[in-house]
XYZ file of C-alpha atoms in Angstrom:
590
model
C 0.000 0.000 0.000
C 1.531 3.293 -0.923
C 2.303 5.786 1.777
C -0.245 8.562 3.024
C -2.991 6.203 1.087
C -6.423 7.585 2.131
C -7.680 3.398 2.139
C -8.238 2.020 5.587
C -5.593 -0.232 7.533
C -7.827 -3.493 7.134
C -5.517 -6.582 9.396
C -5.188 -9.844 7.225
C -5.777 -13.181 8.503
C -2.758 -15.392 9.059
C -2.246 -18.955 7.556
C -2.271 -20.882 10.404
C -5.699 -20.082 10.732
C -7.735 -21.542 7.764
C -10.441 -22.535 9.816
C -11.501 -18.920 10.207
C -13.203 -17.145 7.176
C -10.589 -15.470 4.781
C -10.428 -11.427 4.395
C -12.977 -9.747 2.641
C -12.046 -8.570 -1.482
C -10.619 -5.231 -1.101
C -10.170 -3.538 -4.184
C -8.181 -4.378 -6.822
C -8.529 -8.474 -5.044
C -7.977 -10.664 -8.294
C -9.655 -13.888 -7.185
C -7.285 -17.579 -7.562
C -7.710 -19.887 -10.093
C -10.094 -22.664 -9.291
C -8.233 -25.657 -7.465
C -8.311 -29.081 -9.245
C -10.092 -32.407 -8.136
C -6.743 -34.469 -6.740
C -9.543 -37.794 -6.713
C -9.654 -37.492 -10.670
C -5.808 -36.162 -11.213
C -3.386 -38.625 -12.776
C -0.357 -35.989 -12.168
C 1.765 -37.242 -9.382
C 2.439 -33.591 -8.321
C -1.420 -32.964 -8.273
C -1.851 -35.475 -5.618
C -0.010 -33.050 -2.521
C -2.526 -31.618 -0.480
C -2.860 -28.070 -1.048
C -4.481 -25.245 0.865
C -7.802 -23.833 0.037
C -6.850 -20.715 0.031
C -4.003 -18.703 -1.571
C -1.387 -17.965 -0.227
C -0.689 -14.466 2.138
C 2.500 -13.153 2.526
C 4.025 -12.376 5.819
C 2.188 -9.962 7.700
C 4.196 -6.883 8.857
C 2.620 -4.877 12.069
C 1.861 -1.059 10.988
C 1.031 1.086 13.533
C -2.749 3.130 13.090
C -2.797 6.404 10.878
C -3.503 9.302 13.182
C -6.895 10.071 14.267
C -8.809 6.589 13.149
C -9.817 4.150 15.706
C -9.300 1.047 13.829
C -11.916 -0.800 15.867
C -14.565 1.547 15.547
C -13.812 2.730 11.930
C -16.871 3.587 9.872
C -15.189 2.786 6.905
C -14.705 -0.942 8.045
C -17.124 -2.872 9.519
C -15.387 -6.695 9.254
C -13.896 -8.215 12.130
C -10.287 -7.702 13.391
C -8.616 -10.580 13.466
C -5.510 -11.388 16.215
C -2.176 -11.462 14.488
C 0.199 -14.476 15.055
C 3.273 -13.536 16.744
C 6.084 -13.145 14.341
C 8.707 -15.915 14.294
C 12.550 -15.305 15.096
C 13.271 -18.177 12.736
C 12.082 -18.720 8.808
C 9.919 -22.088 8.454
C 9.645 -23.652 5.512
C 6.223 -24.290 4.341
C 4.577 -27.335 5.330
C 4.591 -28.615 1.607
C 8.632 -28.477 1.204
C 8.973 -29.770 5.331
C 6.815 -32.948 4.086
C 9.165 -33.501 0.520
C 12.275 -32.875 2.954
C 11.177 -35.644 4.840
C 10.708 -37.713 2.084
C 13.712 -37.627 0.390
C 15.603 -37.921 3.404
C 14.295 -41.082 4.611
C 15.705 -41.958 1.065
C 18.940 -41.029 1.860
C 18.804 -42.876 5.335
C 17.903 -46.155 3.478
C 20.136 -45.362 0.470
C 23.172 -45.614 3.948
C 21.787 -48.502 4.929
C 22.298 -50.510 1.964
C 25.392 -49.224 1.247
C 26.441 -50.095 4.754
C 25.219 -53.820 4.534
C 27.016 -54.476 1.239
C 30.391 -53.872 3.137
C 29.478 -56.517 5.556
C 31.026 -60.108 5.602
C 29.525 -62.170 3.561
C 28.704 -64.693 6.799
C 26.037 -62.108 7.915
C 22.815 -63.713 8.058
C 20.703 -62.171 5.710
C 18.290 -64.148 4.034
C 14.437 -63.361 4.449
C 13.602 -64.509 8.332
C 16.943 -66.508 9.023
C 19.937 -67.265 7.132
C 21.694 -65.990 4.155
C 20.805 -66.770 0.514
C 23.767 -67.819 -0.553
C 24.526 -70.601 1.818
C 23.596 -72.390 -1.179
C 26.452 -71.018 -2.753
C 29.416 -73.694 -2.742
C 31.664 -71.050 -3.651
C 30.640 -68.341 -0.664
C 30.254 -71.463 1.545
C 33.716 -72.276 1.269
C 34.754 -68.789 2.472
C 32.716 -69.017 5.675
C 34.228 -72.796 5.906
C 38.048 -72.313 6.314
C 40.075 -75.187 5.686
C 40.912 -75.485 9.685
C 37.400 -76.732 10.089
C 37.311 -80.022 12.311
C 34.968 -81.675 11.118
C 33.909 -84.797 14.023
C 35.036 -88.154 13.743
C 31.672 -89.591 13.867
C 31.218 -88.566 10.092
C 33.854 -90.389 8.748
C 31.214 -93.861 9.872
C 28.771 -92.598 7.803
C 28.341 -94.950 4.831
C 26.710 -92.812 2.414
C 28.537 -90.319 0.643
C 25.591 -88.225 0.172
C 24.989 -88.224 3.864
C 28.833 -87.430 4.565
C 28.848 -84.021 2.265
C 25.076 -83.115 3.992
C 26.863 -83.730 7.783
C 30.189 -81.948 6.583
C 27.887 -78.905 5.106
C 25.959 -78.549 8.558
C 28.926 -78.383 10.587
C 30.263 -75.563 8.267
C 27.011 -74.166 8.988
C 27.244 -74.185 12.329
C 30.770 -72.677 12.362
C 29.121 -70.095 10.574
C 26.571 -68.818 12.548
C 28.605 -69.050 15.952
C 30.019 -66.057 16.255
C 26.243 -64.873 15.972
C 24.440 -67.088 18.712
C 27.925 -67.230 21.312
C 26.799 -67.964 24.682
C 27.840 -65.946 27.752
C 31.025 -67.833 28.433
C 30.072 -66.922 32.682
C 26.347 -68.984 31.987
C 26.188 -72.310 32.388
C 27.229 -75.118 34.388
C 26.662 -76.635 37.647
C 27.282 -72.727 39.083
C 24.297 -71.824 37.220
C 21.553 -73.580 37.213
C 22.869 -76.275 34.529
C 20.657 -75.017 31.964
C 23.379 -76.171 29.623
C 21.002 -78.899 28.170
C 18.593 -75.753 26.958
C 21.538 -74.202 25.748
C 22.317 -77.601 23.155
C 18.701 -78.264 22.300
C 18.345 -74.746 20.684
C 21.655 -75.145 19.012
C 19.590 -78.346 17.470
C 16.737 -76.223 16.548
C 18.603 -73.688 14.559
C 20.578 -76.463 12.672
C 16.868 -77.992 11.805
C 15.957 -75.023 10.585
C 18.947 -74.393 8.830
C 19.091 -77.755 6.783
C 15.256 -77.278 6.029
C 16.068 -73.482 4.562
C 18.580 -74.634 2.803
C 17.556 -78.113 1.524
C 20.340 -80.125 3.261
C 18.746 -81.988 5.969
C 20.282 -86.089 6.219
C 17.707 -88.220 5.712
C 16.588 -88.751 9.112
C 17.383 -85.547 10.323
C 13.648 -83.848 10.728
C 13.035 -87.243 12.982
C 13.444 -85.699 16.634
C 14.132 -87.725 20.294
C 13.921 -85.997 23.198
C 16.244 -86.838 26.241
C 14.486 -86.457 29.253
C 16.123 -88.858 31.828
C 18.104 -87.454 34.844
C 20.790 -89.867 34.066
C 21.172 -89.181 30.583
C 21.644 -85.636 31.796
C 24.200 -86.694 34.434
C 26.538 -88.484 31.639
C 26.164 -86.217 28.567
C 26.901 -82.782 30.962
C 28.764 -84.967 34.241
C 30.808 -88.075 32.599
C 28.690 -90.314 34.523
C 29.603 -93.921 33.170
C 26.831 -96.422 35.233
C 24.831 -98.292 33.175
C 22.172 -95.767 32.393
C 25.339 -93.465 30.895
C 26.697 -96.169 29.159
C 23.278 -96.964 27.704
C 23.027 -92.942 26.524
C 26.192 -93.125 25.116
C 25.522 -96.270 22.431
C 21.960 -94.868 21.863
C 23.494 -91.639 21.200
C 25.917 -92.824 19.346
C 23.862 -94.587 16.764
C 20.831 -91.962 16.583
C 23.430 -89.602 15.580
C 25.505 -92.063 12.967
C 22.245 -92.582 11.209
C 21.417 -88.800 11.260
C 18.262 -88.343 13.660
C 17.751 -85.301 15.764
C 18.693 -85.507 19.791
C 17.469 -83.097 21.783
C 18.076 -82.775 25.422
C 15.225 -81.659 28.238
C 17.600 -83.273 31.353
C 14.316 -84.333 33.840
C 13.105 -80.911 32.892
C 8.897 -81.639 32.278
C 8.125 -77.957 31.667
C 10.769 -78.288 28.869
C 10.000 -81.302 27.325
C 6.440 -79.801 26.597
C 7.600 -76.330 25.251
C 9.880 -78.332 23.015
C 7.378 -80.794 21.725
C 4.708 -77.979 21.028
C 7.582 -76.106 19.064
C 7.755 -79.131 16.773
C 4.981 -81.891 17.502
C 4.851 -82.991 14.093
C 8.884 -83.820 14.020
C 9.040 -85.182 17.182
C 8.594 -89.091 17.685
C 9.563 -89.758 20.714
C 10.403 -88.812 24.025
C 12.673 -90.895 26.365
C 11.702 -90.263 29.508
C 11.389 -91.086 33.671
C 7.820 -90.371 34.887
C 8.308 -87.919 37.102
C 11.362 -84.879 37.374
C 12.137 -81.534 39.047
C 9.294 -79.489 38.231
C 6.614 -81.488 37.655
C 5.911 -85.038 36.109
C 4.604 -86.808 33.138
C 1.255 -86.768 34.268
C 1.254 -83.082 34.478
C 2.348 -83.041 30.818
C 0.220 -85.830 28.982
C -2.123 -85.100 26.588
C -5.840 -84.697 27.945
C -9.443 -83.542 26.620
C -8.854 -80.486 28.865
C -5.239 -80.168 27.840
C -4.845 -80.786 24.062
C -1.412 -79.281 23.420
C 0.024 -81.937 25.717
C 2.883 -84.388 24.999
C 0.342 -87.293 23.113
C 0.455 -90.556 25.494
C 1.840 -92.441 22.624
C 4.796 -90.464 21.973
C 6.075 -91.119 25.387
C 8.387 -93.654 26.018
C 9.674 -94.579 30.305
C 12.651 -95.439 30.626
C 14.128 -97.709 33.191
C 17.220 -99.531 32.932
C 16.497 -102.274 34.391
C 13.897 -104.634 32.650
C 10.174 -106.295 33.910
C 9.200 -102.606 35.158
C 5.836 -101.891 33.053
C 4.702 -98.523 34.286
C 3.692 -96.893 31.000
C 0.007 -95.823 30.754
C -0.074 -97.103 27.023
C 1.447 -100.721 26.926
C 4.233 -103.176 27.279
C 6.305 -101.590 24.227
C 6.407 -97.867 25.402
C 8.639 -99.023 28.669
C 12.519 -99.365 27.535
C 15.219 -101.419 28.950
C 18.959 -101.474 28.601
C 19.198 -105.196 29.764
C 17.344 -108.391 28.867
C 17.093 -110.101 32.080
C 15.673 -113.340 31.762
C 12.675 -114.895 31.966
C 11.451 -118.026 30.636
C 7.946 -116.136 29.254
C 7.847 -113.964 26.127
C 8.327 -110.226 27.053
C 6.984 -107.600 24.878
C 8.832 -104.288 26.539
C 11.151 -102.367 23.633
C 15.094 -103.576 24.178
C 17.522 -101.201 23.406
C 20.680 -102.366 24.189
C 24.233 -100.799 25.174
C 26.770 -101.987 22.427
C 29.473 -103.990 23.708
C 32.463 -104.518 21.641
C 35.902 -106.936 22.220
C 38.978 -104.758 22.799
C 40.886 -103.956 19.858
C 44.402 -105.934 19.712
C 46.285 -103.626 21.397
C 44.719 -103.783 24.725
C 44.150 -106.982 24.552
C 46.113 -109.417 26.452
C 45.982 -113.548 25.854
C 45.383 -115.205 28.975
C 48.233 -116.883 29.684
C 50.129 -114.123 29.880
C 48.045 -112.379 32.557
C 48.868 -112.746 36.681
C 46.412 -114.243 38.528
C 44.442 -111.890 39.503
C 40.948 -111.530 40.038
C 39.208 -108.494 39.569
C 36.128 -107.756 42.352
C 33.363 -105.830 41.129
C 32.814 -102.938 43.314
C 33.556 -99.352 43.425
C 32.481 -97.994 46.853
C 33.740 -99.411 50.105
C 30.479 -100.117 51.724
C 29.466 -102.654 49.420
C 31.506 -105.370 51.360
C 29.181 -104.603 54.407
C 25.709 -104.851 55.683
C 23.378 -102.182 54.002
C 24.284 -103.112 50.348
C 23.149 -107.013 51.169
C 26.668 -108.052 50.577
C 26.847 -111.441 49.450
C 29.797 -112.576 51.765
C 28.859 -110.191 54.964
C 32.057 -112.323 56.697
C 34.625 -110.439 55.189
C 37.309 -113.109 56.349
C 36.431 -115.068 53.373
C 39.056 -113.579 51.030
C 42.053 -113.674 52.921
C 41.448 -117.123 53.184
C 40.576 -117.964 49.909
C 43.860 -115.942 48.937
C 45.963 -118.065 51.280
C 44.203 -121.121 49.888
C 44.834 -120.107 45.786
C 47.774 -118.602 46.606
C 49.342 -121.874 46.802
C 48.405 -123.165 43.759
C 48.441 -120.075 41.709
C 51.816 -118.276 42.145
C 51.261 -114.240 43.199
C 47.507 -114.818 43.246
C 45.794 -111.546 44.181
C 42.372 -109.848 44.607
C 42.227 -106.400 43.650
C 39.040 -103.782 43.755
C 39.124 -100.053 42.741
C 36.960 -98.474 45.420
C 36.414 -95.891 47.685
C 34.838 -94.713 50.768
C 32.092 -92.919 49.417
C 30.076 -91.564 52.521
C 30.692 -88.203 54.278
C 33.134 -87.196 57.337
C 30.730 -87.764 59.708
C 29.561 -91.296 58.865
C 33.070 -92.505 58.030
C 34.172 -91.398 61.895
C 30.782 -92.885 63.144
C 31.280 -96.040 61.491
C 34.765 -96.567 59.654
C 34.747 -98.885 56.758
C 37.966 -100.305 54.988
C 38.581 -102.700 52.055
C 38.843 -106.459 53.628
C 41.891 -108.090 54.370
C 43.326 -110.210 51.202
C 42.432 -107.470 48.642
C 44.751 -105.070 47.136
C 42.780 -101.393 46.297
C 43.642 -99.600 43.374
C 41.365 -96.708 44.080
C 38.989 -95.005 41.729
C 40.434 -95.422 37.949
C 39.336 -93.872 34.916
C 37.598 -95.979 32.502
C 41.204 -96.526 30.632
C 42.822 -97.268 33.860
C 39.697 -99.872 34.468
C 40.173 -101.691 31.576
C 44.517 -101.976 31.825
C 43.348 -103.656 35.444
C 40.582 -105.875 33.756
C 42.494 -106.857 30.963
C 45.240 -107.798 33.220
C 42.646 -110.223 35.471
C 41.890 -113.601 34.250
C 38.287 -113.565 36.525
C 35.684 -111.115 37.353
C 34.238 -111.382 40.935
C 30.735 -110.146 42.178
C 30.239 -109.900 45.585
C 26.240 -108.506 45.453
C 26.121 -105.032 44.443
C 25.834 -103.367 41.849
C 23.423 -105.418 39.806
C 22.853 -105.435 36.076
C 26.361 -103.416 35.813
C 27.612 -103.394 32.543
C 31.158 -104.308 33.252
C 30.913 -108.304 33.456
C 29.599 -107.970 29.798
C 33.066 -105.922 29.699
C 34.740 -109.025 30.905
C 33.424 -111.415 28.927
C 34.458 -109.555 25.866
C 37.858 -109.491 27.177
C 37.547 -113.256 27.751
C 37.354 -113.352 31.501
C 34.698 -115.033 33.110
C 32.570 -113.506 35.732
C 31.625 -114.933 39.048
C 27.940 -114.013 40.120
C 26.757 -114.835 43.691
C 22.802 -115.769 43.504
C 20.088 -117.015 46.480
C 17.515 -119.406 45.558
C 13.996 -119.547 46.493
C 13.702 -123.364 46.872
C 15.847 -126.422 47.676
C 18.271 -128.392 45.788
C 17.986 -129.447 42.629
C 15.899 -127.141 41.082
C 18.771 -124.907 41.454
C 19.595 -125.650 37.709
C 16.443 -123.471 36.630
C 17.668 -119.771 36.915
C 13.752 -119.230 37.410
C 13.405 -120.214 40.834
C 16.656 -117.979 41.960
C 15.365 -115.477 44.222
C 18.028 -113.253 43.309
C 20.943 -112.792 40.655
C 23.947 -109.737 40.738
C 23.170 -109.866 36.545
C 19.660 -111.753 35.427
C 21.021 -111.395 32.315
C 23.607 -113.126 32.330
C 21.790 -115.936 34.362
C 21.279 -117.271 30.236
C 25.410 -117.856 30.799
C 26.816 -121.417 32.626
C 30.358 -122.429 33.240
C 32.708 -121.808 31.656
C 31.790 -117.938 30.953
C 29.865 -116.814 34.097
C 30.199 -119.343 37.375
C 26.614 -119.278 39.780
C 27.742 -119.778 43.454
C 25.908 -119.426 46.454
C 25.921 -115.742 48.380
C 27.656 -116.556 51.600
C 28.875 -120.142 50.684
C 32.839 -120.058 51.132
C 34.073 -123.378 49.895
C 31.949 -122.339 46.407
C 33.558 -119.443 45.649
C 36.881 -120.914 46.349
C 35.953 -123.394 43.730
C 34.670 -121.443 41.516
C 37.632 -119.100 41.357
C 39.481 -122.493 40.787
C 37.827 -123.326 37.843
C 37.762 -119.719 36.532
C 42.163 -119.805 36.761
C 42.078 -123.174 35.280
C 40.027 -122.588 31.796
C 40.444 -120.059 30.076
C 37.513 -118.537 27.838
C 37.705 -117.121 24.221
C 36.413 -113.280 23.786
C 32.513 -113.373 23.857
C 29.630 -110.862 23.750
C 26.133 -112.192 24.136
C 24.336 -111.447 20.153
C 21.726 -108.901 21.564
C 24.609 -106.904 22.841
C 26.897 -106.439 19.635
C 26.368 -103.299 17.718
C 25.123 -105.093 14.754
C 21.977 -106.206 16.767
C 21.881 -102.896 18.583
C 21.508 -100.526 15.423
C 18.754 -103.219 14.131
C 16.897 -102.595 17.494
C 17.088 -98.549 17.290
C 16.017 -98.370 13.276
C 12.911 -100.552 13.979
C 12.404 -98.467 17.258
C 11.924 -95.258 15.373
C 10.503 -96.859 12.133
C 7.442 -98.201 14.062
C 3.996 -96.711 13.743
C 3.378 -96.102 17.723
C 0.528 -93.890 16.782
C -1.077 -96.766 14.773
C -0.028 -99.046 17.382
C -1.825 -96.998 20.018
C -5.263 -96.795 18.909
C -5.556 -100.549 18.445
C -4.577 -101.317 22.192
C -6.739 -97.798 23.050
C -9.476 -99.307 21.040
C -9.663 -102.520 22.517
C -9.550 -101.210 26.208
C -11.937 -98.879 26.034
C -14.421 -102.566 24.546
C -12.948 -103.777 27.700
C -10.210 -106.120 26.374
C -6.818 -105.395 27.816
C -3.706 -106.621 25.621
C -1.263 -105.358 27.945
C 0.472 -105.824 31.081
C 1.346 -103.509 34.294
C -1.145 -101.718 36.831
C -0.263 -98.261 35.545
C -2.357 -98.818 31.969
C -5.391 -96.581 31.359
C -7.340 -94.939 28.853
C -5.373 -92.080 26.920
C -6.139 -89.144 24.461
C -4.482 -89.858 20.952
């Protein structure tokens, strides 16, 4: 507006507030251009919001000509509008902020992809998991550097095929290490042994791995769950007992013929999550009934609980055989040892493998002292509370002075120890009996050196079912077993009416491989030893122990169709016709 213009000061209204009804036409007010439809536009540009109205430039604040009241003007009857306070600061209009905005969120991604090329070529990047190009041989081989040990289990593989897929996992593994490294100060006995949580999701990424990238073994998606306590106690502790040595040949051959093993310890709670991560994959789980938080029971699949562990699926385990606790049938309890029994059983046997001593550490008999080796590794086995079965524990210093005589540097020997605390061993003191020489506790090497040294294996009651007189025999020494019989002489003959055997198995066994002698008869075992010096035995492992039959037993075990096996038994007990054995059977949910 020129200066000294006789036109009124009329206030304009300011941007920010549209809402409010625009200034009136003053004259010489050209009005805009009519704005287009943006629904029917097909130019990209057209579709940006735009204002309504045009555009007002910046308002300045102009102080009132002399002698007008701007408010009460005659001249001017529209309303006066409040000015927005002036900014210290120019803003760009909200049109340019919103394209500023745009392009720089194409920068920020433009960095980002710039910034991922430049990473190794190991970084996981393909869509949800692993990288595309772990299908690449040739980018494989860089994340798989030639230092690579690769385990000695693969070399047993027969297939080739099966070889390259094992070799290619492991590469995958080493790969994605450095990428799921656990806490090096978590773990272990010091906290919590959760370690078995920590190997069963190592499992779980390598199933997912070999099923994202096509490379799975054959029986790879094929899943058994651990969930014994003393499968926990050897795979995390060393423990070597029977149940150990059982977990190590069962491992041992799931994992030769490629199936997945994953652990649970006696962890219930665990077992479940696990299963409902991947029912369809799992097909069995090896378990005790009950555990530290909670049991099987707790866990089974019910009409009010259908995302539990199906009845069928579950397999107890107990070492020992003739224990039929499973709620399904006969078949879904496993053993580690035959016993014997002169009736048909029908429980699943899955033996431990035992194999004769390679050449090396094996040592013909005649070249061996006379020594005989006596089965116990705890001190308080030769006394009352373990039903020892010599409880006078004169009787081997005088069978040594008696064999001593006619077998030049005859010995016992035992590797034991005193196994109970302070206070028990001051309250009571225990020692090895006279006439035996202790080695102490051995490693398993050290064990065998001893054994293969020995030319007889003695029991003396406890422990029973142990694994080592199979040991023996395989190193061609025969073992002495003390037994009690339920009635008189003769029937003695018939291990069925012994009331009691240190290894029922091996009850199948006569002279000269395993020797039956009365518990507490002296002049027996003095002849028995007598014999045992005086023939020696060839190596020998029973056929349902050799690895041959044990690898047979373990295919058919997770070949069979439990489901299918299940619903006839469940459909026959529920007409009231019961097929199997055992007080613990009852009606399940499939």
């Amino acid at each position: 507006m020129p200066t000294g213009s006789n036109q009124p000061l009329r206030l304009s209204k300011p941007k920010a507030y549209r809402s409010s009804p625009p200034p009136e036409p003053s004259d010489g007010y050209v009005a805009p251009p009519p704005i287009p439809n943006i629904s029917t536009s097909t130019n990209p540009a057209s579709t940006v919001r735009r204002s309504q109205a045009p555009p007002i430039p910046p308002q300045t604040s102009l102080p009132a000509p002399q002698g007008q009241d701007i408010a009460n003007s005659a001249r001017d009857t529209s309303p006066v509008y409040a000015q927005r306070p002036l900014r210290s600061t120019w803003s760009p209009p909200k049109f340019l902020r919103r394209r500023l905005i745009f392009f720089g969120i194409i920068l920020l991604t433009l960095l980002v992809i710039i910034s991922r090329s430049r990473l190794p070529a190991t970084l996981p990047t393909l869509p949800g998991f692993l990288p595309s190009n772990f299908l690449n041989r040739e980018t494989r081989a860089r994340t798989s550097p030639s230092e690579i040990e690769y385990p000695d289990s693969i070399d047993k593989i027969e297939s080739a095929s099966e070889r390259e897929k094992a070799k290619i996992q492991v590469e995958h593994a080493v790969a994605l290490q450095p990428y799921f490294a656990e806490n090096p100060n978590w773990g272990g006995r010091e906290h919590g042994r959760d370690d078995y949580k920590a190997y069963t999701e190592r499992q779980l990424r390598k199933l997912a791995v070999c099923v994202a990238t096509n490379t799975c073994r054959e029986n790879q998606t094929s899943v058994v769950i651990y969930g014994h306590i003393f499968a926990h106690f050897h795979i995390y502790e060393g423990y070597m007992g029977g149940e150990g040595i059982w977990t190590h040949s069962l491992t041992e051959t799931l994992e030769k013929y490629g199936y997945t093993i994953l652990h649970a310890r006696d962890d219930w709670p665990y077992m479940w999550y696990i299963h409902n991560q991947i029912p369809n994959m799992v097909k069995a789980v090896i378990a005790w009934r009950s555990g530290q938080y909670g049991g099987a029971a707790d866990f089974m699949k019910t009409p009010w609980r259908p995302n539990g562990i199906p009845a069928w699926k579950y397999f107890v385990y107990n070492y020992f055989p003739d224990h039929y606790i499973s709620t399904v049938g006969d078949a879904w309890n496993v053993h580690s040892e035959l016993g014997y029994s002169n009736n048909q059983r029908n429980f699943t046997f899955l033996p431990y493998i035992v194999e004769k001593p390679p050449p090396t550490s094996y040592i013909p008999t005649e070249q061996r002292p006379y020594q005989v080796y006596i089965l116990a590794k705890f001190v308080r086995y030769f006394y009352p509370g373990t039903q020892p079965a010599w409880e006078d524990t004169s009787v081997f210093a005088t069978a040594k002075s008696i064999l001593e005589k006619e077998f030049p540097g005859f010995e016992f020997v035992v590797g034991c120890k005193d196994d109970r605390n302070g206070e028990q061993q001051e309250k009571e003191p225990m020692s090895v009996p006279d006439g035996i020489r202790n080695l102490g506790i051995m490693t398993k090497d050290e064990f065998e050196r001893q054994l293969a040294s020995s030319r007889a294996m003695l029991g003396i009651g406890w422990p029973t079912l142990s694994p080592s007189p199979h040991v023996a025999l395989s190193y061609g020494i025969p073992f002495i077993s003390p037994v009690s019989e339920s009635v008189p002489l003769p029937s003695n003959k018939d291990p069925e009416t012994w009331a009691q055997s240190q290894h029922n198995t091996l009850k199948a066994l006569d002279e000269p491989y395993v020797y039956h002698v009365y518990r507490g008869n002296a002049t027996q075992l003095v002849d028995a030893i007598r014999k045992a010096l005086s023939n020696p035995i060839p190596q020998f492992v029973l056929p349902y122990m050799t690895r041959e039959y044990q690898e047979r037993a373990v295919g058919e075990f997770m070949k069979t169709d439990w489901r299918a096996k299940a619903e006839a038994i469940l459909e026959n007990r529920k007409k009231g016709i019961e097929t199997e054995n055992g007080n613990a059977v009852i009606e399940f949910t499939m």
